[in-house]
Amino acid sequence: MMLPKTAAIFFISFLFFFNASAFDTLKITAELDTTLKQVSGVVEYKLPTNFELSTFEFQLFPNVYFSADTPYLDDKSGLRDRLINSKKWGSMAIDSILLDDKNIGDNYSIEYTQGIVPLNDYQSDQPLIIKLYFKTIVPESGDRLSYLGSNYLLDGWFPTPAVLKKNHEWYHPYYARNSELVSDYYFYDVKILVPSDLMVVGPGSSLKNSKEGESTTEHSFLFGPAHDFALAIDPDYLTEESIIGTDTIRIYYRDYEYSIIQKIKQAAENSIEYMTEYVGDYAYNSLNIVFSDIGFSGGIEFPALVSLSTPRGAPVLSNAYDMLTIHEVVHQWFYGMVGSNQVEHPWLDESLTNFFTLKILVHYWGDSANLFDLAGLKTTMRDMNRLNMTLFMGESSINQPSYSYYRGESYFSTVYDRGALAIETIDNLLGDSLSQIFWKTYFEKFKFAHPIPDDFRNVIVKTAGDSLAAIYDILIDSPISIDFSVSNLSNRRFDSTDAEISFVLNQKGTVNYPIDYRLYFSNGDSLDFKWQPQYSTEEIVQIAPYPAVSILVDPDNKWAIDANLINNSIVINPDNRPGFRLSAGIMFLIESLLSFVGGI
Amino acid sequence: MIDTVKQISRLFKIKNLWFGLFFLKAGLSLLLVIPFYLINNAVLSSSLFSKSLVNSWDFSVLSEMFFGRGEIFPQYLIFVFVGAVIYAAIIQFINGGLYYIFVSGQFEKIDWRTFYAECGLRFNFHIKITVMMIFVYILLLFAGMFFVNIIGMASGHLVGMPVVIMTGFKLLILGLIILAASIFSDCARAAAAAYPDKPFREILTIASGYFKPSLKKLLIIYLITYIPFFIIWIVAEWLSLTVVGSIGGLIGIMIEIVLLQTCSFARSGQKLWYLISFGKEFRSKNQGRFLPKQVTLEL
Ligand SMILES: [Zn+2]
């Protein structure tokens, strides 16, 4: 049965208010002024009544773009230079604050992104209604909050309540380097007035209402529960739609971006299909993917909304945009529906998301060249993860606040690359039988909640016991690098029928967990063993009817985190061909270099 | 143009020089690659993981090798860089003789004694040009980037394949700028061979006087000699990937080496072929000391 659109919205609103008891509602009424590049409006919020609060606190995210020396811009030199050049800084000002419709005057304070309203004089049994009248200046061009020409990306554009912790204290995320927005889950009731020639894309769908003779249109959204509400606005968006199961994917693109939307659609479909099956249902039923003119190449995840930068040549030469799309779609699960704190524990969303990105790429694109395949050079996402992982190995642990990484590169290579491989290692050690149980349990338990690392660890303990949790402690909580290796293989005649095989197993970064290794014999057979390490180096002696020709440690590549895979095996008869071929290739490269510098 | 194509037959008359220059390059590269082999073969030969290198340029093996051992890789790059500087210096020595024989046109029967004498005499001069050209290249690269960026701005909304084409186009323009500079250095080197007694400044004046009107023609000559080499290069790369992927093993690797070295040999030939045509062209405008002896009438 087809419902008229208004009826559908009423139906959704009914469901929405029916649910409203579980989450607070943020009511936002605002207007976008495209001449002043400013959003102004009011946020209405009902304070909880079941306990007393001495303050009401709120976040003013746009102040991260306030000047060249905010902590947020500290490590973003490209963004900072752009703002210095354009001189169009971003900020948020509060015009007035009403408590139960009484203006509190200037009885509040704002520092950077933190706003505090004292509530000392307030006594009542009725829920206190707070109205924050705000004015946000959109920077040109920022990252999450940004405009360029008539393209807008609005995130953190309204004042959000700070996070109210279980102990009834307010928590403000520290918006410094590498940080993203952190907030509580709300139902959003948003009305925004935008010039009628602009198309507005938010989470889910909106109801449009324009009065005769007026140049603006009101867009109404009812959406939630979610911990953020972002909008993308552009005059020239075209739409492409596809349905996967019960979910609708809508892609908003400009005509010049048409050539790559099929790839992006495919990647989004595959991701939703895989995540629904492996982790849990997508709660919002629709996912909007928009192209925004943000000042970097990449994507940004928002609840039920993904923003991608205009892809340049990358999709032609590689699957980089497929990978990016998968990553942002997977975030709908780890970030969107499971709301971990990106500022304090970025790995809980980024490492998990990148792990599933890797899994989905391998599942649909294969594992031999899922990223890049040109002129005989094949590269996979895992190759890139492993390469990046080594760059900052041993410096930071995966479980650190996002602002604590001293450089963006160290943050990305630790949290995204090493993080994904660490999660993959844990997932491999869980094994096929427990992996899905683990992910479904974790997802169901923390859906629309805010898990911390210990919650993740507890699910590991529940699913697989303490020994795997000990591995978690090493992989996630410590900066050490792990490397298994085998050396000194030799065979000796033991008696008339048997051979004595001896070799040395080593591990760097001690883990107390059985390690698999495989012996290959001269007759073509192989046998698997487990090494229960007690020391970092142990000599192993085995008696077998045939001498060993090679040994391979971790034959099923469970330890994705292993720092060096070349030393995981040893052969009795050295094979010089790989080294020979590589050297011949390098020699040709050197000759080409000499030709270049010498001209001959 | 047709004349340039015809000159290729004369290239085969200087096989000794061609082979000599190729072996100089290949020999030095071999010396530079031996430490690489010694350091890495020990690691690769005893591992099962590296086996895939026999059949493909497996990125996972390469990245484990180079980046897993952070300290050795940069040190080796410095080592190769030093080798390249030494090679560039040796070539500046040889350039004295090379430009002498090609500008004079007396290369089919090389008088090696004169050749080496010219090498020694002109060494300082060629080093000077090289140093000057390094600055010119750096300047041009910056200027070229600026120019290319302006083109880039005009292509603001391009996505997908057009971006790749545009990037190729930008690189082509940068390449042409660099090539023009290198042709200018050829002119200066040729002028030095033709006018050995003139000071540096005057030689540059002669060179630029010749360079401006002849640039288009010289660019065409360069491209005509470069295209066959380029085809050989692409075919050699493609063939070697095919051979290694299908035949594989030691035989595949040997065939690959032959193909790659053929390619390197062809590159040396390309430069000589270009110099033959370039020398002829230069001589037709600037004879200098290579002016044929005039018959004087005795009255
Ligand atoms: Zn992410």
Tab-separated table of N, CA and C in Angstrom, chain A residues 254 256-260 293 310-317 375-380 383-384 386-387 390-391 520 550-552 557 562-588 590-600, chain B residues 21-22 25-26 28-30 32-33 36-37 41 43-51 53-57 59-67 76 80 83-84 87-88 91 98 155-161 163-164 233 237 241 244 249-250 253-254 256-257 260-261 263-264 267-268 271-272:
chain	number	residue	atom	x	y	z
A	254	ARG	N	26.529	15.512	-7.973
A	254	ARG	CA	26.431	16.510	-9.022
A	254	ARG	C	26.672	15.801	-10.354
A	256	TYR	N	28.699	15.990	-12.676
A	256	TYR	CA	30.068	15.594	-13.014
A	256	TYR	C	30.561	14.433	-12.164
A	257	GLU	N	29.812	14.053	-11.147
A	257	GLU	CA	30.232	12.918	-10.326
A	257	GLU	C	29.545	11.623	-10.745
A	258	TYR	N	28.741	11.713	-11.807
A	258	TYR	CA	27.920	10.576	-12.205
A	258	TYR	C	28.737	9.309	-12.468
A	259	SER	N	29.929	9.490	-13.082
A	259	SER	CA	30.674	8.315	-13.541
A	259	SER	C	31.058	7.346	-12.424
A	260	ILE	N	31.095	7.779	-11.175
A	260	ILE	CA	31.566	6.854	-10.146
A	260	ILE	C	30.463	6.409	-9.197
A	293	ASP	N	31.941	19.417	-0.910
A	293	ASP	CA	33.212	20.042	-1.267
A	293	ASP	C	34.018	20.342	-0.014
A	310	THR	N	34.591	14.848	-3.495
A	310	THR	CA	34.520	14.544	-4.919
A	310	THR	C	35.705	13.684	-5.304
A	311	PRO	N	35.462	12.473	-5.827
A	311	PRO	CA	36.598	11.611	-6.147
A	311	PRO	C	37.305	12.131	-7.384
A	312	ARG	N	38.597	12.242	-7.300
A	312	ARG	CA	39.368	12.698	-8.460
A	312	ARG	C	39.717	11.460	-9.296
A	313	GLY	N	40.981	11.242	-9.575
A	313	GLY	CA	41.307	10.100	-10.429
A	313	GLY	C	41.342	8.761	-9.718
A	314	ALA	N	41.297	8.795	-8.388
A	314	ALA	CA	41.521	7.572	-7.606
A	314	ALA	C	40.659	6.378	-8.035
A	315	PRO	N	39.363	6.565	-8.292
A	315	PRO	CA	38.534	5.387	-8.600
A	315	PRO	C	38.920	4.695	-9.903
A	316	VAL	N	39.583	5.423	-10.806
A	316	VAL	CA	39.961	4.815	-12.076
A	316	VAL	C	41.149	3.881	-11.872
A	317	LEU	N	42.082	4.306	-11.024
A	317	LEU	CA	43.314	3.559	-10.861
A	317	LEU	C	43.237	2.518	-9.750
A	375	ALA	N	49.763	-2.873	-14.071
A	375	ALA	CA	51.080	-3.211	-14.599
A	375	ALA	C	51.822	-4.205	-13.705
A	376	GLY	N	51.117	-5.257	-13.318
A	376	GLY	CA	51.779	-6.332	-12.586
A	376	GLY	C	51.970	-6.065	-11.112
A	377	LEU	N	51.697	-4.854	-10.674
A	377	LEU	CA	51.816	-4.542	-9.257
A	377	LEU	C	50.452	-4.678	-8.607
A	378	LYS	N	50.358	-5.647	-7.690
A	378	LYS	CA	49.075	-5.892	-7.038
A	378	LYS	C	49.162	-5.481	-5.570
A	379	THR	N	48.143	-4.780	-5.112
A	379	THR	CA	48.159	-4.325	-3.733
A	379	THR	C	46.800	-4.553	-3.095
A	380	THR	N	46.834	-4.967	-1.838
A	380	THR	CA	45.578	-5.143	-1.113
A	380	THR	C	45.520	-4.132	0.023
A	383	ASP	N	47.925	-5.043	2.680
A	383	ASP	CA	49.302	-4.588	2.437
A	383	ASP	C	49.479	-3.164	2.958
A	384	MET	N	48.503	-2.308	2.648
A	384	MET	CA	48.611	-0.916	3.081
A	384	MET	C	48.537	-0.821	4.602
A	386	ARG	N	49.456	-3.076	6.733
A	386	ARG	CA	50.701	-3.600	7.303
A	386	ARG	C	51.841	-2.607	7.117
A	387	LEU	N	51.876	-2.003	5.942
A	387	LEU	CA	52.922	-1.018	5.652
A	387	LEU	C	52.814	0.159	6.620
A	390	THR	N	53.791	-0.486	10.362
A	390	THR	CA	55.205	-0.542	10.746
A	390	THR	C	55.786	0.861	10.975
A	391	LEU	N	55.170	1.877	10.365
A	391	LEU	CA	55.774	3.205	10.427
A	391	LEU	C	55.871	3.753	11.852
A	520	TYR	N	56.865	-29.156	7.413
A	520	TYR	CA	56.765	-29.812	6.104
A	520	TYR	C	57.908	-30.821	6.003
A	550	SER	N	60.826	-27.591	5.630
A	550	SER	CA	60.542	-26.206	6.011
A	550	SER	C	59.598	-26.168	7.198
A	551	ILE	N	59.598	-25.007	7.865
A	551	ILE	CA	58.701	-24.801	9.007
A	551	ILE	C	58.006	-23.461	8.813
A	552	LEU	N	56.705	-23.443	9.108
A	552	LEU	CA	55.945	-22.205	8.952
A	552	LEU	C	55.218	-21.922	10.264
A	557	ASN	N	47.779	-17.526	9.250
A	557	ASN	CA	47.826	-16.060	9.343
A	557	ASN	C	46.832	-15.510	10.353
A	562	ASP	N	51.342	-9.573	13.434
A	562	ASP	CA	52.758	-9.957	13.388
A	562	ASP	C	53.564	-8.936	12.571
A	563	ALA	N	54.616	-8.400	13.211
A	563	ALA	CA	55.339	-7.277	12.608
A	563	ALA	C	56.129	-7.659	11.362
A	564	ASN	N	56.510	-8.919	11.249
A	564	ASN	CA	57.324	-9.329	10.111
A	564	ASN	C	56.906	-10.731	9.697
A	565	LEU	N	56.444	-10.865	8.473
A	565	LEU	CA	55.962	-12.175	8.016
A	565	LEU	C	57.052	-12.968	7.297
A	566	ILE	N	58.129	-12.288	6.900
A	566	ILE	CA	59.178	-13.006	6.170
A	566	ILE	C	59.889	-13.999	7.083
A	567	ASN	N	60.068	-13.621	8.358
A	567	ASN	CA	60.799	-14.517	9.267
A	567	ASN	C	59.905	-15.560	9.927
A	568	ASN	N	58.658	-15.680	9.462
A	568	ASN	CA	57.762	-16.692	10.033
A	568	ASN	C	58.020	-18.089	9.495
A	569	SER	N	58.923	-18.199	8.516
A	569	SER	CA	59.178	-19.518	7.950
A	569	SER	C	60.667	-19.695	7.711
A	570	ILE	N	61.066	-20.961	7.615
A	570	ILE	CA	62.459	-21.245	7.273
A	570	ILE	C	62.487	-22.492	6.397
A	571	VAL	N	63.391	-22.501	5.417
A	571	VAL	CA	63.508	-23.678	4.556
A	571	VAL	C	64.911	-24.265	4.725
A	572	ILE	N	65.025	-25.553	4.522
A	572	ILE	CA	66.331	-26.204	4.732
A	572	ILE	C	67.245	-25.931	3.537
A	573	ASN	N	66.663	-25.882	2.332
A	573	ASN	CA	67.463	-25.568	1.141
A	573	ASN	C	67.145	-24.157	0.673
A	574	PRO	N	68.059	-23.224	0.905
A	574	PRO	CA	67.773	-21.835	0.536
A	574	PRO	C	67.458	-21.707	-0.948
A	575	ASP	N	66.525	-20.840	-1.276
A	575	ASP	CA	66.139	-20.582	-2.656
A	575	ASP	C	66.563	-19.151	-2.990
A	576	ASN	N	67.559	-19.033	-3.871
A	576	ASN	CA	68.091	-17.704	-4.174
A	576	ASN	C	67.295	-16.949	-5.223
A	577	ARG	N	66.315	-17.605	-5.824
A	577	ARG	CA	65.622	-16.962	-6.947
A	577	ARG	C	64.899	-15.663	-6.577
A	578	PRO	N	64.141	-15.634	-5.467
A	578	PRO	CA	63.461	-14.357	-5.159
A	578	PRO	C	64.445	-13.199	-5.011
A	579	GLY	N	65.523	-13.443	-4.268
A	579	GLY	CA	66.515	-12.387	-4.073
A	579	GLY	C	67.189	-11.995	-5.371
A	580	PHE	N	67.429	-12.996	-6.202
A	580	PHE	CA	68.088	-12.769	-7.484
A	580	PHE	C	67.205	-11.913	-8.384
A	581	ARG	N	65.926	-12.295	-8.463
A	581	ARG	CA	65.017	-11.554	-9.336
A	581	ARG	C	64.829	-10.119	-8.833
A	582	LEU	N	64.653	-10.002	-7.534
A	582	LEU	CA	64.450	-8.664	-6.977
A	582	LEU	C	65.671	-7.790	-7.250
A	583	SER	N	66.871	-8.379	-7.065
A	583	SER	CA	68.087	-7.601	-7.292
A	583	SER	C	68.210	-7.201	-8.753
A	584	ALA	N	67.839	-8.128	-9.660
A	584	ALA	CA	67.900	-7.797	-11.090
A	584	ALA	C	66.946	-6.643	-11.404
A	585	GLY	N	65.778	-6.677	-10.780
A	585	GLY	CA	64.813	-5.594	-10.973
A	585	GLY	C	65.339	-4.276	-10.432
A	586	ILE	N	65.944	-4.336	-9.241
A	586	ILE	CA	66.498	-3.118	-8.635
A	586	ILE	C	67.634	-2.590	-9.500
A	587	MET	N	68.435	-3.520	-10.064
A	587	MET	CA	69.546	-3.087	-10.919
A	587	MET	C	69.014	-2.291	-12.106
A	588	PHE	N	67.910	-2.761	-12.676
A	588	PHE	CA	67.330	-2.030	-13.811
A	588	PHE	C	66.840	-0.642	-13.359
A	590	ILE	N	68.157	1.103	-10.965
A	590	ILE	CA	69.353	1.936	-10.790
A	590	ILE	C	69.860	2.409	-12.158
A	591	GLU	N	69.847	1.496	-13.145
A	591	GLU	CA	70.283	1.900	-14.488
A	591	GLU	C	69.407	3.035	-15.021
A	592	SER	N	68.090	2.925	-14.770
A	592	SER	CA	67.195	3.979	-15.226
A	592	SER	C	67.511	5.294	-14.521
A	593	LEU	N	67.825	5.197	-13.226
A	593	LEU	CA	68.202	6.395	-12.475
A	593	LEU	C	69.481	7.005	-13.052
A	594	LEU	N	70.468	6.144	-13.352
A	594	LEU	CA	71.735	6.636	-13.913
A	594	LEU	C	71.487	7.289	-15.268
A	595	SER	N	70.641	6.657	-16.089
A	595	SER	CA	70.315	7.250	-17.388
A	595	SER	C	69.718	8.634	-17.209
A	596	PHE	N	68.920	8.765	-16.171
A	596	PHE	CA	68.257	10.039	-15.933
A	596	PHE	C	69.259	11.108	-15.503
A	597	VAL	N	70.121	10.764	-14.531
A	597	VAL	CA	71.049	11.795	-14.042
A	597	VAL	C	72.192	12.053	-15.023
A	598	GLY	N	72.601	11.034	-15.767
A	598	GLY	CA	73.719	11.217	-16.681
A	598	GLY	C	73.276	11.569	-18.089
A	599	GLY	N	72.008	11.396	-18.380
A	599	GLY	CA	71.493	11.721	-19.711
A	599	GLY	C	71.807	10.652	-20.734
A	600	ILE	N	72.413	9.561	-20.317
A	600	ILE	CA	72.788	8.520	-21.298
A	600	ILE	C	72.696	7.133	-20.682
B	21	LEU	N	79.439	2.515	-23.455
B	21	LEU	CA	78.621	3.341	-22.571
B	21	LEU	C	77.601	2.503	-21.810
B	22	PHE	N	77.025	1.519	-22.507
B	22	PHE	CA	76.061	0.634	-21.844
B	22	PHE	C	76.726	-0.145	-20.716
B	25	LYS	N	77.326	1.902	-17.611
B	25	LYS	CA	76.104	2.063	-16.815
B	25	LYS	C	75.719	0.756	-16.115
B	26	ALA	N	75.705	-0.323	-16.901
B	26	ALA	CA	75.303	-1.617	-16.338
B	26	ALA	C	76.298	-2.065	-15.272
B	28	LEU	N	78.321	-0.234	-13.331
B	28	LEU	CA	78.187	0.529	-12.094
B	28	LEU	C	76.918	0.108	-11.344
B	29	SER	N	75.824	-0.107	-12.093
B	29	SER	CA	74.574	-0.549	-11.454
B	29	SER	C	74.759	-1.898	-10.788
B	30	LEU	N	75.511	-2.772	-11.457
B	30	LEU	CA	75.767	-4.094	-10.884
B	30	LEU	C	76.523	-3.950	-9.564
B	32	LEU	N	76.477	-1.430	-7.625
B	32	LEU	CA	75.594	-0.841	-6.619
B	32	LEU	C	74.565	-1.835	-6.101
B	33	VAL	N	74.220	-2.821	-6.916
B	33	VAL	CA	73.150	-3.728	-6.503
B	33	VAL	C	73.687	-4.913	-5.697
B	36	PHE	N	72.922	-4.814	-2.079
B	36	PHE	CA	71.485	-5.044	-1.925
B	36	PHE	C	71.190	-6.538	-1.921
B	37	TYR	N	71.806	-7.227	-2.881
B	37	TYR	CA	71.605	-8.674	-2.983
B	37	TYR	C	72.098	-9.371	-1.720
B	41	ASN	N	69.240	-11.155	0.199
B	41	ASN	CA	69.085	-12.535	-0.221
B	41	ASN	C	69.053	-13.483	0.966
B	43	VAL	N	67.819	-12.993	3.800
B	43	VAL	CA	66.486	-12.979	4.402
B	43	VAL	C	65.488	-13.700	3.501
B	44	LEU	N	65.557	-13.384	2.204
B	44	LEU	CA	64.553	-13.911	1.276
B	44	LEU	C	64.733	-15.399	1.000
B	45	SER	N	65.981	-15.837	0.930
B	45	SER	CA	66.224	-17.201	0.457
B	45	SER	C	65.739	-18.251	1.445
B	46	SER	N	65.667	-17.894	2.731
B	46	SER	CA	65.300	-18.931	3.694
B	46	SER	C	63.821	-18.859	4.081
B	47	SER	N	63.048	-18.017	3.386
B	47	SER	CA	61.654	-17.844	3.774
B	47	SER	C	60.698	-18.407	2.734
B	48	LEU	N	59.582	-18.948	3.214
B	48	LEU	CA	58.539	-19.393	2.286
B	48	LEU	C	57.747	-18.200	1.750
B	49	PHE	N	57.709	-17.146	2.567
B	49	PHE	CA	56.872	-15.992	2.251
B	49	PHE	C	57.326	-15.279	0.978
B	50	SER	N	58.647	-15.341	0.699
B	50	SER	CA	59.173	-14.568	-0.426
B	50	SER	C	59.026	-15.292	-1.755
B	51	LYS	N	58.561	-16.555	-1.735
B	51	LYS	CA	58.496	-17.360	-2.964
B	51	LYS	C	57.705	-16.678	-4.085
B	53	LEU	N	57.708	-13.829	-5.100
B	53	LEU	CA	58.504	-12.883	-5.885
B	53	LEU	C	59.016	-13.504	-7.178
B	54	VAL	N	59.134	-14.824	-7.211
B	54	VAL	CA	59.628	-15.492	-8.414
B	54	VAL	C	58.672	-15.258	-9.582
B	55	ASN	N	57.383	-15.115	-9.282
B	55	ASN	CA	56.399	-14.985	-10.358
B	55	ASN	C	55.731	-13.625	-10.485
B	56	SER	N	55.809	-12.808	-9.451
B	56	SER	CA	55.152	-11.500	-9.563
B	56	SER	C	55.823	-10.504	-8.637
B	57	TRP	N	55.631	-9.214	-8.925
B	57	TRP	CA	56.144	-8.190	-8.016
B	57	TRP	C	55.142	-8.048	-6.887
B	59	PHE	N	53.550	-6.996	-3.840
B	59	PHE	CA	53.770	-5.828	-2.990
B	59	PHE	C	53.924	-6.215	-1.523
B	60	SER	N	53.218	-7.286	-1.107
B	60	SER	CA	53.287	-7.629	0.312
B	60	SER	C	54.710	-8.044	0.704
B	61	VAL	N	55.410	-8.752	-0.196
B	61	VAL	CA	56.795	-9.134	0.118
B	61	VAL	C	57.685	-7.896	0.149
B	62	LEU	N	57.514	-7.018	-0.855
B	62	LEU	CA	58.354	-5.830	-0.931
B	62	LEU	C	58.176	-4.954	0.305
B	63	SER	N	56.912	-4.778	0.736
B	63	SER	CA	56.715	-3.887	1.875
B	63	SER	C	57.244	-4.511	3.161
B	64	GLU	N	57.115	-5.843	3.295
B	64	GLU	CA	57.687	-6.485	4.489
B	64	GLU	C	59.199	-6.270	4.523
B	65	MET	N	59.813	-6.355	3.314
B	65	MET	CA	61.265	-6.253	3.215
B	65	MET	C	61.784	-4.870	3.526
B	66	PHE	N	61.216	-3.892	2.824
B	66	PHE	CA	61.784	-2.552	2.903
B	66	PHE	C	61.387	-1.841	4.187
B	67	PHE	N	60.109	-1.961	4.552
B	67	PHE	CA	59.636	-1.118	5.629
B	67	PHE	C	59.694	-1.807	6.977
B	76	TYR	N	70.634	2.477	2.222
B	76	TYR	CA	70.910	1.972	0.885
B	76	TYR	C	70.602	3.030	-0.166
B	80	VAL	N	73.068	4.439	-3.113
B	80	VAL	CA	72.751	4.510	-4.540
B	80	VAL	C	72.888	5.947	-5.042
B	83	GLY	N	76.411	6.716	-5.694
B	83	GLY	CA	76.780	6.063	-6.946
B	83	GLY	C	76.313	6.874	-8.144
B	84	ALA	N	75.105	7.416	-8.062
B	84	ALA	CA	74.561	8.194	-9.168
B	84	ALA	C	75.361	9.472	-9.378
B	87	TYR	N	78.511	8.540	-11.138
B	87	TYR	CA	78.204	8.260	-12.546
B	87	TYR	C	78.047	9.563	-13.316
B	88	ALA	N	77.305	10.511	-12.726
B	88	ALA	CA	77.095	11.791	-13.401
B	88	ALA	C	78.438	12.473	-13.660
B	91	ILE	N	80.218	10.769	-16.542
B	91	ILE	CA	79.594	11.151	-17.812
B	91	ILE	C	80.049	12.552	-18.238
B	98	LEU	N	82.495	12.997	-26.330
B	98	LEU	CA	81.263	12.700	-27.071
B	98	LEU	C	80.840	13.880	-27.950
B	155	SER	N	40.576	22.902	-14.397
B	155	SER	CA	39.932	21.589	-14.476
B	155	SER	C	39.246	21.222	-13.170
B	156	GLY	N	38.776	22.239	-12.457
B	156	GLY	CA	38.201	22.072	-11.123
B	156	GLY	C	37.220	20.937	-10.927
B	157	HIS	N	36.283	20.752	-11.838
B	157	HIS	CA	35.205	19.799	-11.584
B	157	HIS	C	35.413	18.437	-12.231
B	158	LEU	N	36.628	18.191	-12.715
B	158	LEU	CA	36.847	16.900	-13.368
B	158	LEU	C	36.887	15.776	-12.351
B	159	VAL	N	36.285	14.666	-12.704
B	159	VAL	CA	36.376	13.479	-11.857
B	159	VAL	C	36.670	12.265	-12.727
B	160	GLY	N	37.115	11.195	-12.065
B	160	GLY	CA	37.323	9.927	-12.767
B	160	GLY	C	38.410	10.007	-13.823
B	161	MET	N	38.158	9.326	-14.944
B	161	MET	CA	39.152	9.205	-16.017
B	161	MET	C	39.708	10.559	-16.474
B	163	VAL	N	40.418	13.103	-14.912
B	163	VAL	CA	41.462	13.563	-13.997
B	163	VAL	C	42.779	12.880	-14.320
B	164	VAL	N	42.698	11.574	-14.615
B	164	VAL	CA	43.904	10.821	-14.937
B	164	VAL	C	44.520	11.374	-16.220
B	233	TRP	N	60.830	-0.239	-24.430
B	233	TRP	CA	60.710	-0.269	-22.975
B	233	TRP	C	59.378	-0.902	-22.550
B	237	GLU	N	58.890	-4.506	-20.704
B	237	GLU	CA	58.235	-4.645	-19.393
B	237	GLU	C	57.075	-5.633	-19.477
B	241	LEU	N	56.941	-9.374	-17.691
B	241	LEU	CA	55.882	-9.751	-16.748
B	241	LEU	C	55.183	-11.024	-17.209
B	244	VAL	N	57.721	-14.112	-16.860
B	244	VAL	CA	57.922	-14.501	-15.469
B	244	VAL	C	56.645	-15.129	-14.906
B	249	GLY	N	60.216	-19.483	-12.741
B	249	GLY	CA	61.471	-20.128	-12.400
B	249	GLY	C	62.692	-19.350	-12.846
B	250	LEU	N	63.821	-20.035	-12.822
B	250	LEU	CA	65.085	-19.369	-13.143
B	250	LEU	C	65.131	-18.937	-14.602
B	253	ILE	N	63.318	-15.737	-15.024
B	253	ILE	CA	64.089	-14.624	-14.466
B	253	ILE	C	65.203	-14.225	-15.423
B	254	MET	N	65.881	-15.247	-16.032
B	254	MET	CA	66.973	-14.941	-16.966
B	254	MET	C	66.446	-14.179	-18.176
B	256	GLU	N	63.852	-12.354	-18.282
B	256	GLU	CA	63.497	-11.009	-17.819
B	256	GLU	C	64.731	-10.113	-17.759
B	257	ILE	N	65.842	-10.673	-17.248
B	257	ILE	CA	67.067	-9.870	-17.160
B	257	ILE	C	67.498	-9.425	-18.553
B	260	LEU	N	65.209	-6.648	-19.779
B	260	LEU	CA	65.428	-5.368	-19.103
B	260	LEU	C	66.747	-4.736	-19.542
B	261	GLN	N	67.771	-5.579	-19.705
B	261	GLN	CA	69.058	-5.035	-20.127
B	261	GLN	C	69.002	-4.552	-21.576
B	263	CYS	N	66.516	-3.183	-22.853
B	263	CYS	CA	65.868	-1.897	-22.697
B	263	CYS	C	66.885	-0.830	-22.279
B	264	SER	N	67.729	-1.176	-21.315
B	264	SER	CA	68.758	-0.249	-20.848
B	264	SER	C	69.747	0.071	-21.971
B	267	ARG	N	68.286	2.461	-24.381
B	267	ARG	CA	68.294	3.837	-23.876
B	267	ARG	C	69.635	4.504	-24.199
B	268	SER	N	70.742	3.775	-24.033
B	268	SER	CA	72.048	4.331	-24.398
B	268	SER	C	72.080	4.646	-25.885
B	271	LYS	N	70.272	7.879	-26.907
B	271	LYS	CA	70.990	9.131	-26.698
B	271	LYS	C	72.040	9.329	-27.797
B	272	LEU	N	72.722	8.234	-28.183
B	272	LEU	CA	73.742	8.359	-29.226
B	272	LEU	C	73.096	8.740	-30.561
